[in-house]
PDB file of C-alpha atoms in Angstrom:
ATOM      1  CA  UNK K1363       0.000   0.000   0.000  1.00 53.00           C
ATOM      2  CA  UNK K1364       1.988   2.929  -1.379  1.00 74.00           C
ATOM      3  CA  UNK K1365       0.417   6.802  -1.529  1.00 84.00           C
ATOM      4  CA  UNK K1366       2.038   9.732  -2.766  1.00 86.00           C
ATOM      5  CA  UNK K1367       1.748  13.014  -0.619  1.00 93.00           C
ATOM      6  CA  UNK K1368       0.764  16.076  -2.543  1.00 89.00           C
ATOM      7  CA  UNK K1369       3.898  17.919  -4.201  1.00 90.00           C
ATOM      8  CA  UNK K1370       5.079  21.173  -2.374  1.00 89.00           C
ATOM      9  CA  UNK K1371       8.179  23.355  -2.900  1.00 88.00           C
ATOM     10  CA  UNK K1372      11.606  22.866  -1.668  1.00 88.00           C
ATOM     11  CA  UNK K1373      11.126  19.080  -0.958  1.00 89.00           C
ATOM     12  CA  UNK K1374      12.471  17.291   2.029  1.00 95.00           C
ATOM     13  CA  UNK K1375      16.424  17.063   3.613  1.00 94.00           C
ATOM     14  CA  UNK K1376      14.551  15.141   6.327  1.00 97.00           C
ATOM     15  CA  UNK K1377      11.448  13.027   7.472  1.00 98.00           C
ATOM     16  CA  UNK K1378       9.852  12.090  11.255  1.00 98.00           C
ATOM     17  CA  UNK K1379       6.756  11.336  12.099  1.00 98.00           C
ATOM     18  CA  UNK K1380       4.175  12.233  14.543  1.00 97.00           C
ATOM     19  CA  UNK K1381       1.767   9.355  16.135  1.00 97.00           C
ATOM     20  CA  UNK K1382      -1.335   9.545  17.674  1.00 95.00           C
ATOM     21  CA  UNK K1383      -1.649   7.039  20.591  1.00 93.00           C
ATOM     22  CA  UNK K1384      -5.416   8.143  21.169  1.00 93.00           C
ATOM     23  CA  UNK K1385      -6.474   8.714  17.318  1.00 95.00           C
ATOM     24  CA  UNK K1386      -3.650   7.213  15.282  1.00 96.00           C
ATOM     25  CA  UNK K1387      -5.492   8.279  11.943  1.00 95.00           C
ATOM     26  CA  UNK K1388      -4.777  11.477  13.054  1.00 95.00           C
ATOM     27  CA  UNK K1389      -0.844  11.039  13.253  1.00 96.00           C
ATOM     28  CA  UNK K1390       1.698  13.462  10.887  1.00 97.00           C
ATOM     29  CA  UNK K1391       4.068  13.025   8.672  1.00 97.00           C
ATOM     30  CA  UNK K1392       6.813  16.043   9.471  1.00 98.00           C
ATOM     31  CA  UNK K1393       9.673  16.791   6.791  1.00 98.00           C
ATOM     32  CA  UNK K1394      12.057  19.650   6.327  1.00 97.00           C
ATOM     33  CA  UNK K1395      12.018  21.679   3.277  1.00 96.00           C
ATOM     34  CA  UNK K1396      15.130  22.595   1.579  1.00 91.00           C
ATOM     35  CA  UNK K1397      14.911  25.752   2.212  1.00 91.00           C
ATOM     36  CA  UNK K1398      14.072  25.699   5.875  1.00 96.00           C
ATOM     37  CA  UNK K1399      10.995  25.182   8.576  1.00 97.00           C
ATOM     38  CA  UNK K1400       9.170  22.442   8.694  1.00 97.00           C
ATOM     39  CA  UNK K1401       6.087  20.917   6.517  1.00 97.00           C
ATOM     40  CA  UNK K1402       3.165  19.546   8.204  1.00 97.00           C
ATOM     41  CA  UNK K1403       1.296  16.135   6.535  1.00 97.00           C
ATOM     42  CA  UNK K1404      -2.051  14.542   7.327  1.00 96.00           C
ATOM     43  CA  UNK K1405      -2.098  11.055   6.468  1.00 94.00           C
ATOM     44  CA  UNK K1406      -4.045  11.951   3.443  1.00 92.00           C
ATOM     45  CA  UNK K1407      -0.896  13.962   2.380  1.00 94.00           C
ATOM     46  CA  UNK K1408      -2.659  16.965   2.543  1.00 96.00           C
ATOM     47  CA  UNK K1409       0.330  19.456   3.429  1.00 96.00           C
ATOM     48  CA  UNK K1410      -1.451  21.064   6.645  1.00 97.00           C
ATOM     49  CA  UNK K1411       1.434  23.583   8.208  1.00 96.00           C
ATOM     50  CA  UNK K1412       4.104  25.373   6.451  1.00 96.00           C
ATOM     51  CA  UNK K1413       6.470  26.501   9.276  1.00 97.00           C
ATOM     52  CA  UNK K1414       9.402  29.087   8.066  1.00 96.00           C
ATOM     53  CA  UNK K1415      12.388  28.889   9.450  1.00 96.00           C
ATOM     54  CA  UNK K1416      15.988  27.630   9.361  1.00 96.00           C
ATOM     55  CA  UNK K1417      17.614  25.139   7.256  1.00 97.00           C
ATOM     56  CA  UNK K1418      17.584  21.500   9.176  1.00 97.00           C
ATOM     57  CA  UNK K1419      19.420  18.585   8.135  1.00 95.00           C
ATOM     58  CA  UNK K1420      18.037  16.315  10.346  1.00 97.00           C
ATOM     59  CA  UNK K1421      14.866  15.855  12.595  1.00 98.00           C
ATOM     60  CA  UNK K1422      13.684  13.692  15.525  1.00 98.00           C
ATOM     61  CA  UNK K1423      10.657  13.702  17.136  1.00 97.00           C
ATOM     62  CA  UNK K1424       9.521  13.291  20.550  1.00 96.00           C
ATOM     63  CA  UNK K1425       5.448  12.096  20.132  1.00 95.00           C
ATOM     64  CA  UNK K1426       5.123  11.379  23.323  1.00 89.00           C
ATOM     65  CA  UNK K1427       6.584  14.117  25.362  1.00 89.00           C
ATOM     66  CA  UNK K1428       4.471  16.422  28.318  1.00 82.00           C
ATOM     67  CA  UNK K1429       5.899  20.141  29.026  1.00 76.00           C
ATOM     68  CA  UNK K1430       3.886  21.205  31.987  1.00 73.00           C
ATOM     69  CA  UNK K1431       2.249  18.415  32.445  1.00 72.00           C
ATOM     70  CA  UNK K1432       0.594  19.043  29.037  1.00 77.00           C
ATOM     71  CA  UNK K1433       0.961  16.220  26.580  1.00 82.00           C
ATOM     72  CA  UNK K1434       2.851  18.338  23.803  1.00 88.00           C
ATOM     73  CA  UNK K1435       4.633  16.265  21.210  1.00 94.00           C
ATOM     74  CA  UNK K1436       7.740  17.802  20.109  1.00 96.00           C
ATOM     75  CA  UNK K1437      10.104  17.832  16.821  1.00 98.00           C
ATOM     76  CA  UNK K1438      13.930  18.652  16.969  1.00 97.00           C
ATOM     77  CA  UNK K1439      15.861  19.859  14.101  1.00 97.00           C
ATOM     78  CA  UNK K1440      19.974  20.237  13.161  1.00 97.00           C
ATOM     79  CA  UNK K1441      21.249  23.584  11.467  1.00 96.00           C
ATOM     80  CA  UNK K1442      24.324  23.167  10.356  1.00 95.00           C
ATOM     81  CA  UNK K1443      24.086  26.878   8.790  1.00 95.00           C
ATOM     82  CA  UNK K1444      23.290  28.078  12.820  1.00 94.00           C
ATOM     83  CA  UNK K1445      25.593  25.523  14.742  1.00 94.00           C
ATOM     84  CA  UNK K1446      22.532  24.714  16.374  1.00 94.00           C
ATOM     85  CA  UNK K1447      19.466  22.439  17.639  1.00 96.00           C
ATOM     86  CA  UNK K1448      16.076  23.617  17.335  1.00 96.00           C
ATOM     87  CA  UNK K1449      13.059  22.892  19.047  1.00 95.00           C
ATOM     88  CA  UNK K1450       9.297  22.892  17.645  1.00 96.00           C
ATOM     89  CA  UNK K1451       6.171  22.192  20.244  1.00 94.00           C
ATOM     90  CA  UNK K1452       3.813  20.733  17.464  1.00 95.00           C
ATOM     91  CA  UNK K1453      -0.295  21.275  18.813  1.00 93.00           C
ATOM     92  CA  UNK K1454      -2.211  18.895  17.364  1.00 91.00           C
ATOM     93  CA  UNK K1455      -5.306  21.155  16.725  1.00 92.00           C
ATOM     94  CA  UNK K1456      -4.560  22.719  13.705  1.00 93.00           C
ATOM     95  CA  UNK K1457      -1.442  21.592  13.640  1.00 95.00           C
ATOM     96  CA  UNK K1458       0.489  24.260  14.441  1.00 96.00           C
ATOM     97  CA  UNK K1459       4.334  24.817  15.191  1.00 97.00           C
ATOM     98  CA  UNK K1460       5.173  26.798  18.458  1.00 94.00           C
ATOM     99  CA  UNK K1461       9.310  27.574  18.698  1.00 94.00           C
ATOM    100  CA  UNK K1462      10.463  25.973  21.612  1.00 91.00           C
ATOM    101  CA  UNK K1463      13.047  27.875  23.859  1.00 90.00           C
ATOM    102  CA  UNK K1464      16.370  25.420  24.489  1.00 92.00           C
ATOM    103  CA  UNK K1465      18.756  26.080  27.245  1.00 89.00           C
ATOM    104  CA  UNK K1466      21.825  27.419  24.567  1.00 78.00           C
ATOM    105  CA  UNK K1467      23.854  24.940  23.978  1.00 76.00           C
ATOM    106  CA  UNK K1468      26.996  24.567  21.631  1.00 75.00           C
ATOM    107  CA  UNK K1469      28.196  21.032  20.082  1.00 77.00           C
ATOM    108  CA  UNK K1470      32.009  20.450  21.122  1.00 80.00           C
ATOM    109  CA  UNK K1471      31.987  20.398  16.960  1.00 87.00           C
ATOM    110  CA  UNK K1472      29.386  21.994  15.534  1.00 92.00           C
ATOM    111  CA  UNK K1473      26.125  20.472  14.722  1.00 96.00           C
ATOM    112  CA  UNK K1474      25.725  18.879  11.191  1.00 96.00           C
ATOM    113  CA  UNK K1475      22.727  16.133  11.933  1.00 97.00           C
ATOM    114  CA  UNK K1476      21.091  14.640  14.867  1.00 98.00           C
ATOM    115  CA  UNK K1477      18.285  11.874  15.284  1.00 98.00           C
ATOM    116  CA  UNK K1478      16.348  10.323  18.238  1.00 98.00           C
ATOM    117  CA  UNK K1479      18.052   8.434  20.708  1.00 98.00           C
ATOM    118  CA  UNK K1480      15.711   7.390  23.343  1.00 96.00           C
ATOM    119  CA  UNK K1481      12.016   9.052  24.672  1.00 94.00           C
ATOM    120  CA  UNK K1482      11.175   8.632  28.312  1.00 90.00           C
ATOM    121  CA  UNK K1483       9.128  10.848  31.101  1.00 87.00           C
ATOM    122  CA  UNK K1484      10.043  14.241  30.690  1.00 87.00           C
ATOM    123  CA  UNK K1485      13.459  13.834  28.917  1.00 93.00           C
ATOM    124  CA  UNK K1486      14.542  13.187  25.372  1.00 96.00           C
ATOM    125  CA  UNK K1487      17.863  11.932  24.442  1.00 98.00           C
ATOM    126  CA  UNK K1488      19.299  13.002  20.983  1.00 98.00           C
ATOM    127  CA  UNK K1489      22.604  11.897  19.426  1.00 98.00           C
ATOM    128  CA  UNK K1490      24.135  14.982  17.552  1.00 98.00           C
ATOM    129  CA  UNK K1491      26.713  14.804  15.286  1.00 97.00           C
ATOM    130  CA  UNK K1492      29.132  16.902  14.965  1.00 97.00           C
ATOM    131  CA  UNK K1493      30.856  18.803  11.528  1.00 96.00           C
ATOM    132  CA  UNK K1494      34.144  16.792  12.283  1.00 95.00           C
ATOM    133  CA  UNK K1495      34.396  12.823  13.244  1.00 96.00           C
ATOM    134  CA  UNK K1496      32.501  12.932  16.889  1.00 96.00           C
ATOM    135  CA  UNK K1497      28.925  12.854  18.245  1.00 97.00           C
ATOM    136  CA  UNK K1498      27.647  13.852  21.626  1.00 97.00           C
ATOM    137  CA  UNK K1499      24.343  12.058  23.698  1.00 97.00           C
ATOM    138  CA  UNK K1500      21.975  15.269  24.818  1.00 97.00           C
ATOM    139  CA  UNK K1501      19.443  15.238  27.196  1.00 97.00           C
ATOM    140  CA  UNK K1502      16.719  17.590  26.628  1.00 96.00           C
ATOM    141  CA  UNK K1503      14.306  17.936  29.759  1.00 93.00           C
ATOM    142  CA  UNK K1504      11.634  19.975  30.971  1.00 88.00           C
ATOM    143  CA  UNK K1505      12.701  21.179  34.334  1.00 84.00           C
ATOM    144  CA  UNK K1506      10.560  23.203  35.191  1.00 81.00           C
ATOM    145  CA  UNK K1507      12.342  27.116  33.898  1.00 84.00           C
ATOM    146  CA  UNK K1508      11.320  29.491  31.083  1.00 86.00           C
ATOM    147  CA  UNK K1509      13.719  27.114  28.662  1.00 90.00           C
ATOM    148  CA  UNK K1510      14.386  23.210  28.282  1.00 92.00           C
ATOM    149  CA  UNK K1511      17.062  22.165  29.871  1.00 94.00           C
ATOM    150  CA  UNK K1512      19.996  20.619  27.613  1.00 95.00           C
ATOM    151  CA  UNK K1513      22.846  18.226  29.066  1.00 95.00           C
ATOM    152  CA  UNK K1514      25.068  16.524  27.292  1.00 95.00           C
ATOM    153  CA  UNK K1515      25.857  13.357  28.804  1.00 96.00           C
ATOM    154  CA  UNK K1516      28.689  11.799  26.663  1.00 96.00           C
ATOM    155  CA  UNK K1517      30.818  12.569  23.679  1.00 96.00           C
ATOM    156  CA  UNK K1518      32.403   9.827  21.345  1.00 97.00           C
ATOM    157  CA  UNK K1519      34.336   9.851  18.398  1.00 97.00           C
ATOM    158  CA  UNK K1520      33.246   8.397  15.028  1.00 97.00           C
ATOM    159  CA  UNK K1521      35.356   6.627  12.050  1.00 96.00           C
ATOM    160  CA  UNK K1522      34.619   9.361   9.926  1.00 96.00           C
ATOM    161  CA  UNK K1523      32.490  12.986   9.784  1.00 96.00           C
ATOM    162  CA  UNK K1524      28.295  11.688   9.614  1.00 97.00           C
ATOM    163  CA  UNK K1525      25.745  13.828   8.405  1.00 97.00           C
ATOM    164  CA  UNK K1526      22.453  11.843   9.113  1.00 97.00           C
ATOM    165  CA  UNK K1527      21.672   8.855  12.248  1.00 98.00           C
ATOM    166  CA  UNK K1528      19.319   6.348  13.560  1.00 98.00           C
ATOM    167  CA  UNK K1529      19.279   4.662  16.403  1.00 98.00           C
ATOM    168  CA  UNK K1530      17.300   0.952  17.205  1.00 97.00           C
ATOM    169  CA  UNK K1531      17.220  -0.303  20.822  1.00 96.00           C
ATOM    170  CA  UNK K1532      19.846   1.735  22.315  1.00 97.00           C
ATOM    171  CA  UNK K1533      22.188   1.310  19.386  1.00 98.00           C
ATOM    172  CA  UNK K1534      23.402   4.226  16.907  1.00 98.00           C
ATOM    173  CA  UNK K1535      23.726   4.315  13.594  1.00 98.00           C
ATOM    174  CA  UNK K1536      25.458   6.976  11.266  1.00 98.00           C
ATOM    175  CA  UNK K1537      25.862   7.771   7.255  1.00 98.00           C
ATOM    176  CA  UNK K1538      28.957   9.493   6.630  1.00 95.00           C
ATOM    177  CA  UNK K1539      30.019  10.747   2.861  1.00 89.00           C
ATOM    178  CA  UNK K1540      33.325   9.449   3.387  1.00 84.00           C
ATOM    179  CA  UNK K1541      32.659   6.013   5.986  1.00 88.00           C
ATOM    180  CA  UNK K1542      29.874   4.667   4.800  1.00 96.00           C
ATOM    181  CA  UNK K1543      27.705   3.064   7.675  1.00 98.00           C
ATOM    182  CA  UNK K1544      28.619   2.486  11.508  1.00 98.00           C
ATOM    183  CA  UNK K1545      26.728   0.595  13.868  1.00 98.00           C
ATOM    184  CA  UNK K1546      27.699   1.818  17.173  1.00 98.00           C
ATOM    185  CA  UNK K1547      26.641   0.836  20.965  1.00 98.00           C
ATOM    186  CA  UNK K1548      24.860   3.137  22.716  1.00 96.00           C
ATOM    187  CA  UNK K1549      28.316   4.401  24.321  1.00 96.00           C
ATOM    188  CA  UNK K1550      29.969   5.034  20.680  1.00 97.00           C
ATOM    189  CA  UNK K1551      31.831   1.224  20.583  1.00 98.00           C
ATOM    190  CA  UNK K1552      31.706   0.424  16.822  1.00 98.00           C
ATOM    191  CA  UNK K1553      30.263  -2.811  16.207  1.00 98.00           C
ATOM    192  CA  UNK K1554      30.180  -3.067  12.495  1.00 98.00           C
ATOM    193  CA  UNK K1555      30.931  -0.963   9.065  1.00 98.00           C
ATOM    194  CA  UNK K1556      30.341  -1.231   5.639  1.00 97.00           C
ATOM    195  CA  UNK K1557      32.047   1.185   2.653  1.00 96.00           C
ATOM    196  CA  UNK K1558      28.770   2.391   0.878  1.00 95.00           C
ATOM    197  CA  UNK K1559      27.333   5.932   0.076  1.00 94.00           C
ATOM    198  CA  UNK K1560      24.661   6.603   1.695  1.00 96.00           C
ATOM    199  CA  UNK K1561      23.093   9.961   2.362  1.00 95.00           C
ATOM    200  CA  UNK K1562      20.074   8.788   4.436  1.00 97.00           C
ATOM    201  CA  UNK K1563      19.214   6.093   6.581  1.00 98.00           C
ATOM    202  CA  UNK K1564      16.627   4.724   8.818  1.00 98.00           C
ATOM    203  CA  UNK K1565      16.411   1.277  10.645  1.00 98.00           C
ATOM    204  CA  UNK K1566      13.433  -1.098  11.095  1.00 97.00           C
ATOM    205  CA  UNK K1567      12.319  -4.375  11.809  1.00 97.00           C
ATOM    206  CA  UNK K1568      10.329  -6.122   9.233  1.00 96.00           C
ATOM    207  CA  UNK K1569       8.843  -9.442   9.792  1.00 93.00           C
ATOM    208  CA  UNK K1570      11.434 -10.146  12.595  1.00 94.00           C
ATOM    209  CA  UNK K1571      14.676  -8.827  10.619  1.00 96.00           C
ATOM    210  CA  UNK K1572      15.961  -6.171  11.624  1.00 97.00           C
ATOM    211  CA  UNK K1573      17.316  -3.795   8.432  1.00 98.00           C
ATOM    212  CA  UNK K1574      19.020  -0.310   8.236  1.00 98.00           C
ATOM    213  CA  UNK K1575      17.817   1.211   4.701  1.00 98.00           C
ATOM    214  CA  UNK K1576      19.735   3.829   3.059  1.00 98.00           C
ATOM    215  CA  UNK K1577      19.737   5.897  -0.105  1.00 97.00           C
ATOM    216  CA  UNK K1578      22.469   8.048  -1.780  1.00 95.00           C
ATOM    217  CA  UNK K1579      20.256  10.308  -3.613  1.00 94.00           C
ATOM    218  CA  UNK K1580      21.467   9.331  -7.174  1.00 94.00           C
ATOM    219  CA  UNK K1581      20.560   5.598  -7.422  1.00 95.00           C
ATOM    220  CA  UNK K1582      16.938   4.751  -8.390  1.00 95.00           C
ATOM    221  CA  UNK K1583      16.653   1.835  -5.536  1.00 95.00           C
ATOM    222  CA  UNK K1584      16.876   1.478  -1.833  1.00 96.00           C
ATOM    223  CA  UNK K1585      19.052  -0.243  -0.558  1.00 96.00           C
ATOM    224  CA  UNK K1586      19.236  -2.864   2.354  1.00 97.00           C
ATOM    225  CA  UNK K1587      21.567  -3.963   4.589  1.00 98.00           C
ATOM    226  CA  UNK K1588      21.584  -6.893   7.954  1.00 98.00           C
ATOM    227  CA  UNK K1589      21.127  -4.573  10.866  1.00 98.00           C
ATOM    228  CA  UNK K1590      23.327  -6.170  12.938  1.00 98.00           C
ATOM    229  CA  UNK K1591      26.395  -6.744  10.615  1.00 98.00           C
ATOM    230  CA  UNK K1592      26.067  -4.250   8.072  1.00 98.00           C
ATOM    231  CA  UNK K1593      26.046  -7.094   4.914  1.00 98.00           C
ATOM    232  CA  UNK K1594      24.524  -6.138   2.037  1.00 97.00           C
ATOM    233  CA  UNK K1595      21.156  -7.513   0.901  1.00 95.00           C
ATOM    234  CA  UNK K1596      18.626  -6.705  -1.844  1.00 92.00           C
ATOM    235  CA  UNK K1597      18.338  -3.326  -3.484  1.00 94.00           C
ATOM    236  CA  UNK K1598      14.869  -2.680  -3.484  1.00 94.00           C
ATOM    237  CA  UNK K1599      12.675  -1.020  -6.498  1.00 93.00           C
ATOM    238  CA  UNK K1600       9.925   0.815  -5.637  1.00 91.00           C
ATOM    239  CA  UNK K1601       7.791   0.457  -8.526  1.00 88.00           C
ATOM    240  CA  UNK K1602       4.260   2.352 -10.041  1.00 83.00           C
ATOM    241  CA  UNK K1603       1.083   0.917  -8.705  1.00 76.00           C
ATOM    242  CA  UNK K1604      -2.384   0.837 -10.200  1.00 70.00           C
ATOM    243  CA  UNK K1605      -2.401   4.472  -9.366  1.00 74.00           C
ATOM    244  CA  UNK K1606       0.253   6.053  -7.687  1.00 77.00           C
ATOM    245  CA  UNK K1607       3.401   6.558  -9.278  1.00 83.00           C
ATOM    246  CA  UNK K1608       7.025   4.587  -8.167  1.00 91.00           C
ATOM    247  CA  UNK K1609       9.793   6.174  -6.495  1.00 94.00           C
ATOM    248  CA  UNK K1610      11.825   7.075  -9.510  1.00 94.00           C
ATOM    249  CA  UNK K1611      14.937   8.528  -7.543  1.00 96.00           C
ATOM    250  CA  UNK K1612      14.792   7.627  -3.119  1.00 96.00           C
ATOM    251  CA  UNK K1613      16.104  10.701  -0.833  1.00 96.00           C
ATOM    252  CA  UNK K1614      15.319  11.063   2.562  1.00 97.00           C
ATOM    253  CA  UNK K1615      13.936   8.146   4.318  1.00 98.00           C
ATOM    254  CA  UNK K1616      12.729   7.568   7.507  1.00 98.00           C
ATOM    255  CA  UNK K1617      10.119   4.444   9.210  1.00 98.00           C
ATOM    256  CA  UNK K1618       7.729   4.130  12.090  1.00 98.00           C
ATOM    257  CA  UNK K1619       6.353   1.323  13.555  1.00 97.00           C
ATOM    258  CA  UNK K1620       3.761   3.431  15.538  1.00 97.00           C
ATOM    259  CA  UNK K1621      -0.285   2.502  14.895  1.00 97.00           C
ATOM    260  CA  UNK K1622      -1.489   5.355  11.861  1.00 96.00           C
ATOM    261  CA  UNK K1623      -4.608   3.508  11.962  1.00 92.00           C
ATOM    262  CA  UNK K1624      -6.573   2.180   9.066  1.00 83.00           C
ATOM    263  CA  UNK K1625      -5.617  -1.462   8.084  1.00 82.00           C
ATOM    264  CA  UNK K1626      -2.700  -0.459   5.981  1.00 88.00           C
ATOM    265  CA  UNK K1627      -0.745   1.875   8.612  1.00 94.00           C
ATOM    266  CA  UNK K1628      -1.477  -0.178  12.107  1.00 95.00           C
ATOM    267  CA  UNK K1629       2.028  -1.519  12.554  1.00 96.00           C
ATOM    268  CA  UNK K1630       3.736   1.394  10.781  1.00 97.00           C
ATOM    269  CA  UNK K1631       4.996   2.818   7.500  1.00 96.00           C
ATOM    270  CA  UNK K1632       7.996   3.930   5.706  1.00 97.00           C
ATOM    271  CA  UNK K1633       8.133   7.267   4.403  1.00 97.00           C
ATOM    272  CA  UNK K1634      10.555   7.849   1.257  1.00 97.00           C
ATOM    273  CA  UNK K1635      11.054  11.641  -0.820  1.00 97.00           C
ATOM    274  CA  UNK K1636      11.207  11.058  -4.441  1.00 96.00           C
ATOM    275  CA  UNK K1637      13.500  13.320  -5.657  1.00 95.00           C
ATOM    276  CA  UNK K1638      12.598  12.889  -9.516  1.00 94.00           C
ATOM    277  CA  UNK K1639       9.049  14.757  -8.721  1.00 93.00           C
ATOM    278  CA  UNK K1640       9.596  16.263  -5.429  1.00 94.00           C
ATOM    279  CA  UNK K1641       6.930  13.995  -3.397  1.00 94.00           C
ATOM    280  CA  UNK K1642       6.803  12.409  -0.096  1.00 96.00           C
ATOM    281  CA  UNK K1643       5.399   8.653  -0.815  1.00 95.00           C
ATOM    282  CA  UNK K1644       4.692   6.195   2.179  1.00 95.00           C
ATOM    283  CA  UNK K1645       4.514   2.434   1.960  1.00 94.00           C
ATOM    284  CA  UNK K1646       2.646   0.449   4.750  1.00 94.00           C
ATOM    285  CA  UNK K1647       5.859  -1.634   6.811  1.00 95.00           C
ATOM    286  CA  UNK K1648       3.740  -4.427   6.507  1.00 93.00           C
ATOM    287  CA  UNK K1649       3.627  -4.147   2.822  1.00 91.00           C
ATOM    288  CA  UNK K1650       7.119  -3.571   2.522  1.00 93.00           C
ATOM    289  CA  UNK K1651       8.031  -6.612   4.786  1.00 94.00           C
ATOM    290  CA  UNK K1652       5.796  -9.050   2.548  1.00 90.00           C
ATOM    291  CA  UNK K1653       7.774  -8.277  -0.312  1.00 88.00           C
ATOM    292  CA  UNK K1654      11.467  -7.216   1.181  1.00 89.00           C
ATOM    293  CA  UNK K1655      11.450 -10.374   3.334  1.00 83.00           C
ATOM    294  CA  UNK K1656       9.274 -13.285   1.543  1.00 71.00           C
ATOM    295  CA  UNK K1657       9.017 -11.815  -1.702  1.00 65.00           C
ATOM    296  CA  UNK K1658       5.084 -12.102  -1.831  1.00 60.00           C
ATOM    297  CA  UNK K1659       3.686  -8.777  -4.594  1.00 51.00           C
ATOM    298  CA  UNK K1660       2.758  -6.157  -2.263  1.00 43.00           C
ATOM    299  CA  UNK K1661       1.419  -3.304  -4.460  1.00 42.00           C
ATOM    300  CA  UNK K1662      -1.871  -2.217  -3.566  1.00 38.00           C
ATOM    301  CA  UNK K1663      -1.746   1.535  -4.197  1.00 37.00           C
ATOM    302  CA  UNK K1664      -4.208   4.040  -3.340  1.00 36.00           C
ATOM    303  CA  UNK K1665      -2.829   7.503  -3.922  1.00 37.00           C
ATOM    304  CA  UNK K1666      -3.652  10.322  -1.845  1.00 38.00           C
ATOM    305  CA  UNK K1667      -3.375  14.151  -2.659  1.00 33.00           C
TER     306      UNK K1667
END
């Protein structure tokens, strides 16, 4: 089950998403535009929010997050062009983006990417990358002052400079131009690498095996690799449905396995940008599983937008 979002400009560096634990129909797709802010996307791909702002390279939200003891899901964003982390409060009602003030905080190097470590009661813990070959644990927390509180708990350096992350139970892992991938533990031990180009990644379990996906922005496939080792596996061809169009050329790319309702989206979906007509598509995980893992036809399209 594939649907293409409805085309906007300036595309999308980045992708998160936004569940809905009480109406998960309601959930959001969030990317970052090219030229900066954030775009807000119903599940129907109905672009909902256009929030200006600065250039972000990568995003990570926090769905589950309360600030004042207000459930208030929040959406962090690197700017490599500011040296920075930003902070969006996303309301749900009307989907709107409220700036959210950060304790000031400078990376050791810079800040060229960052991505969701860990979620838990009134803290979030991002790993941010750095411009050079390092990346530092923060802890973002609400305690209780006119800004968020930021900490950074650790530091660690990586086998070469990253520009994008994911991390899977407790375990990081990072794209860099010039490395390829690294699996790292939690405390920055590397535990596997592979030479590849990547330019985005995101990690997911399908069907029991656990995969890190990654595009380079050039190739017309995704490709696959064993979580755990890094081997390479099947490049994967996103092809046209009975009505919604292929992914001609994969860019950002991001999966959830949160509930979006309906009985495509209840264990999750991938989110791809097609960068050969500017377009956010989705695929349902469970979709993509059946025909990553045992090969079965998934394409059952149903475009929306």
């Amino acid at each position: 089950m594939t649907a293409a979002f409805t085309g906007v400009d300036g595309g999308a560096g980045a992708l998160t998403f936004l569940p809905d634990a009480d109406a998960p129909s309601l959930g959001y797709v969030v990317s970052a535009p090219r030229e900066g802010g954030l775009d807000i996307f119903n599940l129907d791909g109905e672009l909902q929010t256009r929030h200006a702002g600065a250039r972000l390279t990568g995003l990570a939200a926090a769905p589950g997050f309360e600030l004042r003891g207000e459930s208030l899901p929040l959406v962090f964003g690197a700017s490599p062009d500011n040296d920075s982390v930003f902070g969006y409060a996303i309301v749900r009602d009307g989907a709107r983006v409220l700036e959210l003030p950060l304790q000031t905080t400078q990376g050791a190097d810079g800040v060229a990417g960052l991505c969701l470590l860990r979620e838990g009661p009134g803290f979030v813990e991002l790993v941010v990358l750095g411009t050079g070959a390092n990346a530092e644990v923060w802890r973002v927390r609400d305690a209780g002052e006119d800004v968020l509180s930021v900490q950074t708990l650790r530091s660690f350096p990586l086998p070469a400079p990253a520009r994008q992350c994911d991390a899977f139970d407790g375990e990081i892992y990072t794209a860099s131009p010039a490395g390829g991938l690294t699996r790292l533990s939690g405390d920055g031990a590397i535990l596997a690498e592979a030479q590849t180009t990547a330019t985005s990644l995101t990690v997911g379990e399908f069907s029991g095996t656990r995969l890190v996906l990654a595009t380079d922005g050039n190739s017309e496939t995704v490709r696959s690799f064993d979580a755990r080792s890094l081997a390479a596996r099947e490049n994967i061809d996103v092809v046209d449905g009975l009505s919604t169009p292929g992914i001609g050329r994969p860019g950002a790319i991001e999966v959830s396995h949160a509930d979006f309702g309906f009985t495509a989206y209840s264990n999750g979906m991938l989110a791809v940008f097609d960068i050969a007509d500017q377009r956010v598509k989705v695929i349902s995980r469970d979709a993509f599983a059946r025909a990553v893992i045992t090969g079965e036809n998934a394409a059952a399209p149903a475009e929306a937008g």
